[in-house]
Tab-separated table of C-alpha atoms and ligand atoms in Angstrom:
chain	number	residue	atom	x	y	z
A	1	MET	CA	0.000	0.000	0.000
A	2	MET	CA	1.332	3.432	-0.918
A	3	ALA	CA	2.060	5.741	2.001
A	4	THR	CA	0.686	8.992	0.622
A	5	ARG	CA	-1.779	9.443	-2.183
A	6	GLY	CA	-3.259	12.269	-4.157
A	7	PRO	CA	-6.978	12.905	-4.720
A	8	LEU	CA	-8.873	9.813	-5.781
A	9	GLN	CA	-11.074	9.555	-8.849
A	10	LEU	CA	-13.795	6.955	-9.354
A	11	THR	CA	-14.414	4.842	-12.424
A	12	LEU	CA	-16.692	2.010	-13.442
A	13	ALA	CA	-15.076	-1.263	-14.436
A	14	LEU	CA	-16.753	-4.360	-15.730
A	15	PHE	CA	-15.545	-7.948	-16.018
A	16	LYS	CA	-17.332	-9.135	-19.134
A	17	PRO	CA	-18.968	-12.568	-19.613
A	18	ASP	CA	-15.940	-14.042	-21.425
A	19	ILE	CA	-13.808	-13.878	-18.281
A	20	THR	CA	-16.364	-14.356	-15.499
A	21	ARG	CA	-16.600	-17.989	-16.563
A	22	VAL	CA	-12.857	-18.523	-16.006
A	23	PRO	CA	-12.159	-18.245	-12.256
A	24	HIS	CA	-8.356	-18.158	-12.507
A	25	VAL	CA	-8.537	-15.259	-14.948
A	26	VAL	CA	-10.890	-13.372	-12.639
A	27	GLN	CA	-8.405	-13.976	-9.821
A	28	ALA	CA	-5.454	-12.828	-11.934
A	29	ILE	CA	-7.230	-9.602	-12.864
A	30	ARG	CA	-8.206	-9.020	-9.250
A	31	ASN	CA	-4.568	-9.447	-8.236
A	32	ARG	CA	-3.557	-6.964	-10.891
A	33	ILE	CA	-6.089	-4.446	-9.596
A	34	ILE	CA	-4.655	-4.703	-6.081
A	35	GLN	CA	-1.036	-4.594	-7.320
A	36	GLU	CA	-1.825	-1.369	-9.155
A	37	ASP	CA	-3.113	0.138	-5.891
A	38	PHE	CA	-6.726	0.519	-6.883
A	39	PHE	CA	-9.355	0.589	-4.179
A	40	VAL	CA	-12.467	-1.466	-4.801
A	41	VAL	CA	-15.258	0.772	-3.555
A	42	ARG	CA	-18.184	-1.355	-4.757
A	43	HIS	CA	-18.360	-4.776	-6.359
A	44	LYS	CA	-21.185	-7.035	-7.426
A	45	GLU	CA	-22.076	-9.742	-9.867
A	46	VAL	CA	-24.708	-8.718	-12.394
A	47	ARG	CA	-26.613	-10.513	-15.114
A	48	LEU	CA	-27.464	-8.076	-17.887
A	49	SER	CA	-30.559	-8.590	-19.997
A	50	ARG	CA	-30.440	-7.742	-23.676
A	51	GLN	CA	-32.386	-4.588	-22.889
A	52	ASP	CA	-29.905	-3.549	-20.142
A	53	THR	CA	-27.047	-4.069	-22.549
A	54	GLU	CA	-28.719	-2.082	-25.314
A	55	GLN	CA	-29.147	0.781	-22.878
A	56	PHE	CA	-25.594	0.549	-21.559
A	57	TYR	CA	-24.113	0.551	-25.076
A	58	GLU	CA	-26.628	2.992	-26.588
A	59	GLU	CA	-23.790	5.120	-28.057
A	60	HIS	CA	-22.815	2.212	-30.324
A	61	ARG	CA	-26.291	1.492	-31.737
A	62	GLY	CA	-26.074	1.101	-35.508
A	63	LYS	CA	-22.407	0.134	-35.610
A	64	PHE	CA	-21.489	-3.107	-37.362
A	65	PHE	CA	-20.497	-4.816	-34.113
A	66	TYR	CA	-23.511	-3.637	-32.064
A	67	ASN	CA	-25.619	-6.760	-32.437
A	68	ARG	CA	-22.791	-9.115	-31.562
A	69	LEU	CA	-21.823	-6.850	-28.669
A	70	VAL	CA	-25.271	-6.883	-27.025
A	71	THR	CA	-25.643	-10.626	-27.662
A	72	PHE	CA	-22.282	-11.269	-26.021
A	73	MET	CA	-22.822	-8.934	-23.076
A	74	SER	CA	-26.172	-10.542	-22.239
A	75	SER	CA	-24.832	-14.096	-22.642
A	76	GLY	CA	-23.696	-14.588	-19.042
A	77	PRO	CA	-22.830	-12.911	-15.762
A	78	SER	CA	-20.597	-9.871	-15.480
A	79	GLN	CA	-18.937	-8.293	-12.461
A	80	ALA	CA	-19.332	-4.561	-11.959
A	81	LEU	CA	-16.834	-2.614	-9.872
A	82	ILE	CA	-16.398	0.953	-8.760
A	83	LEU	CA	-12.642	1.518	-8.607
A	84	ALA	CA	-10.833	4.418	-6.957
A	85	HIS	CA	-7.322	5.606	-7.796
A	86	GLU	CA	-5.515	8.799	-8.666
A	87	ASP	CA	-6.608	9.419	-12.256
A	88	ALA	CA	-8.610	6.183	-12.099
A	89	ILE	CA	-10.298	6.524	-15.494
A	90	LYS	CA	-7.051	6.748	-17.450
A	91	HIS	CA	-5.227	4.352	-15.188
A	92	TRP	CA	-7.827	1.595	-15.536
A	93	ARG	CA	-8.057	2.041	-19.301
A	94	ALA	CA	-4.262	1.832	-19.528
A	95	LEU	CA	-4.281	-1.375	-17.502
A	96	MET	CA	-7.033	-2.815	-19.758
A	97	GLY	CA	-5.228	-1.935	-22.972
A	98	PRO	CA	-6.709	-0.860	-26.309
A	99	THR	CA	-10.137	-2.073	-27.444
A	100	LYS	CA	-9.076	-4.285	-30.319
A	101	VAL	CA	-7.623	-7.486	-28.976
A	102	TYR	CA	-5.937	-8.903	-32.060
A	103	LYS	CA	-3.817	-5.786	-32.366
A	104	THR	CA	-3.374	-5.381	-28.617
A	105	LYS	CA	-1.935	-8.879	-28.241
A	106	TYR	CA	1.079	-7.610	-30.205
A	107	GLU	CA	1.179	-3.972	-29.204
A	108	ALA	CA	0.354	-4.180	-25.492
A	109	PRO	CA	0.725	-7.849	-24.503
A	110	ASP	CA	0.991	-7.119	-20.759
A	111	THR	CA	-2.406	-5.458	-20.538
A	112	ILE	CA	-5.560	-7.265	-19.433
A	113	ARG	CA	-6.979	-7.317	-22.938
A	114	GLY	CA	-3.589	-8.278	-24.363
A	115	MET	CA	-3.378	-11.223	-21.975
A	116	TYR	CA	-6.963	-12.423	-21.722
A	117	GLY	CA	-8.952	-10.942	-24.604
A	118	LEU	CA	-10.448	-13.482	-27.009
A	119	THR	CA	-11.725	-11.288	-29.869
A	120	ASP	CA	-12.360	-7.619	-30.576
A	121	THR	CA	-15.827	-8.089	-29.055
A	122	ARG	CA	-14.957	-10.512	-26.253
A	123	ASN	CA	-12.261	-8.310	-24.799
A	124	SER	CA	-12.425	-9.103	-21.052
A	125	THR	CA	-13.196	-5.799	-19.434
A	126	HIS	CA	-14.861	-2.427	-19.739
A	127	GLY	CA	-13.802	0.936	-18.364
A	128	SER	CA	-15.466	4.331	-18.410
A	129	ASP	CA	-13.805	6.764	-20.809
A	130	ALA	CA	-14.529	10.146	-19.147
A	131	GLU	CA	-15.904	11.624	-15.919
A	132	GLU	CA	-19.427	12.051	-17.300
A	133	THR	CA	-19.569	8.476	-18.563
A	134	ALA	CA	-18.133	7.205	-15.287
A	135	ALA	CA	-20.911	9.015	-13.388
A	136	ARG	CA	-23.595	7.616	-15.703
A	137	GLU	CA	-22.182	4.093	-15.637
A	138	MET	CA	-21.794	4.030	-11.843
A	139	LYS	CA	-25.464	5.061	-11.574
A	140	PHE	CA	-26.412	2.358	-14.056
A	141	PHE	CA	-24.909	-0.447	-11.986
A	142	PHE	CA	-25.075	1.044	-8.494
A	143	PRO	CA	-28.132	3.323	-8.398
A	144	GLU	CA	-27.898	3.541	-4.589
A	145	PHE	CA	-24.283	4.776	-4.690
A	146	CYS	CA	-23.930	8.526	-4.231
A	147	GLN	CA	-20.672	9.844	-5.627
A	148	GLU	CA	-20.986	13.186	-3.826
A	149	ASP	CA	-21.430	11.470	-0.445
A	150	TRP	CA	-18.482	9.209	-1.132
A	151	TYR	CA	-16.178	12.123	-1.892
A	152	ARG	CA	-17.448	14.052	1.101
A	153	VAL	CA	-17.356	11.249	3.658
A	154	GLU	CA	-15.019	8.495	2.474
A	155	GLU	CA	-12.466	9.719	-0.064
A	156	ASP	CA	-10.126	11.157	2.523
A	157	ARG	CA	-10.119	7.964	4.578
A	158	PHE	CA	-9.488	5.796	1.548
A	159	ARG	CA	-6.652	8.080	0.564
A	160	LYS	CA	-5.114	7.742	4.013
A	161	GLY	CA	-5.312	3.976	3.648
A	162	GLN	CA	-7.837	3.423	6.449
A	163	VAL	CA	-9.247	0.461	4.549
A	164	ARG	CA	-8.998	-3.279	4.504
A	165	LEU	CA	-9.582	-5.646	1.593
A	166	ASP	CA	-12.336	-8.207	2.053
A	167	GLU	CA	-10.888	-10.942	-0.152
A	168	VAL	CA	-14.138	-12.869	-0.415
A	169	LYS	CA	-16.322	-9.949	-1.429
A	170	PHE	CA	-13.381	-8.374	-3.246
A	171	MET	CA	-14.125	-4.972	-1.836
A	172	HIS	CA	-12.294	-2.525	0.415
A	173	ASN	CA	-14.023	-1.556	3.635
A	174	LEU	CA	-13.215	1.384	5.887
A	175	PHE	CA	-12.067	0.562	9.363
B	201	ADP	P1	-13.946	0.428	-25.217
B	201	ADP	O1	-14.615	-0.748	-24.552
B	201	ADP	O2	-12.454	0.242	-25.295
B	201	ADP	O3	-14.347	1.752	-24.633
B	201	ADP	P2	-15.705	1.046	-27.455
B	201	ADP	O4	-16.468	1.904	-26.515
B	201	ADP	O5	-15.270	1.632	-28.748
B	201	ADP	O6	-14.418	0.410	-26.752
B	201	ADP	O7	-16.573	-0.242	-27.819
B	201	ADP	C1	-17.366	-0.884	-26.860
B	201	ADP	C2	-17.183	-2.377	-27.003
B	201	ADP	O8	-17.687	-2.812	-28.276
B	201	ADP	C3	-15.744	-2.863	-26.992
B	201	ADP	O9	-15.177	-3.016	-25.715
B	201	ADP	C4	-15.874	-4.207	-27.706
B	201	ADP	O10	-16.424	-5.184	-26.842
B	201	ADP	C5	-16.890	-3.872	-28.784
B	201	ADP	N1	-16.229	-3.413	-30.015
B	201	ADP	C6	-15.718	-2.175	-30.260
B	201	ADP	N2	-15.158	-2.084	-31.479
B	201	ADP	C7	-15.306	-3.309	-32.039
B	201	ADP	C8	-14.929	-3.874	-33.304
B	201	ADP	N3	-14.295	-3.145	-34.222
B	201	ADP	N4	-15.239	-5.169	-33.540
B	201	ADP	C9	-15.880	-5.908	-32.628
B	201	ADP	N5	-16.276	-5.441	-31.403
B	201	ADP	C10	-15.993	-4.167	-31.116
B	202	MG	MG1	-16.186	2.732	-24.641
């Protein structure tokens, strides 16, 4: 655990259905998240319906891969996480690697998508791409989570490291 940390940012991460069915890959990605000093602020397993997925990926409606994307994303369970880190949005996307797996396997082989991605669609993980999308996506998966309250009440204590990892729930709790 780092001794001192700057202001934390929140982002929404998703383990997609291609990896949730492979427990050792889930564990490896979890280890990577902890190694990179992310805090896991919320975590839950979710099963997205086709309609949920269409809503989540609304921005991509009409693209050539849209139909295969929503079919894939509603094909099995996912795990949704709210992650905290300095510059969490960029940091998580850097750890995931670029979208397109076939290319990423050569260009960024150490990233999550480079290591575990199967195809350009089945690419292991999702990460919000900006603050506004992070806010919308956190609301989508964790409607009861209030970002403002978290920053007001908890951010400072997370930053000071007053947290403990619950390995079973894979979530950090304040102590
Ligand atoms: P990212 O997930 O990196 O933010 P996008 O928002 O562009 O990428 O796309 C959303 C998801 O749609 C991707 O993660 C991937 O699952 C799928 N996708 C994107 N581009 C392609 C493509 N060219 N071919 C197949 N699937 C794609
Ligand atoms: Mg995106």
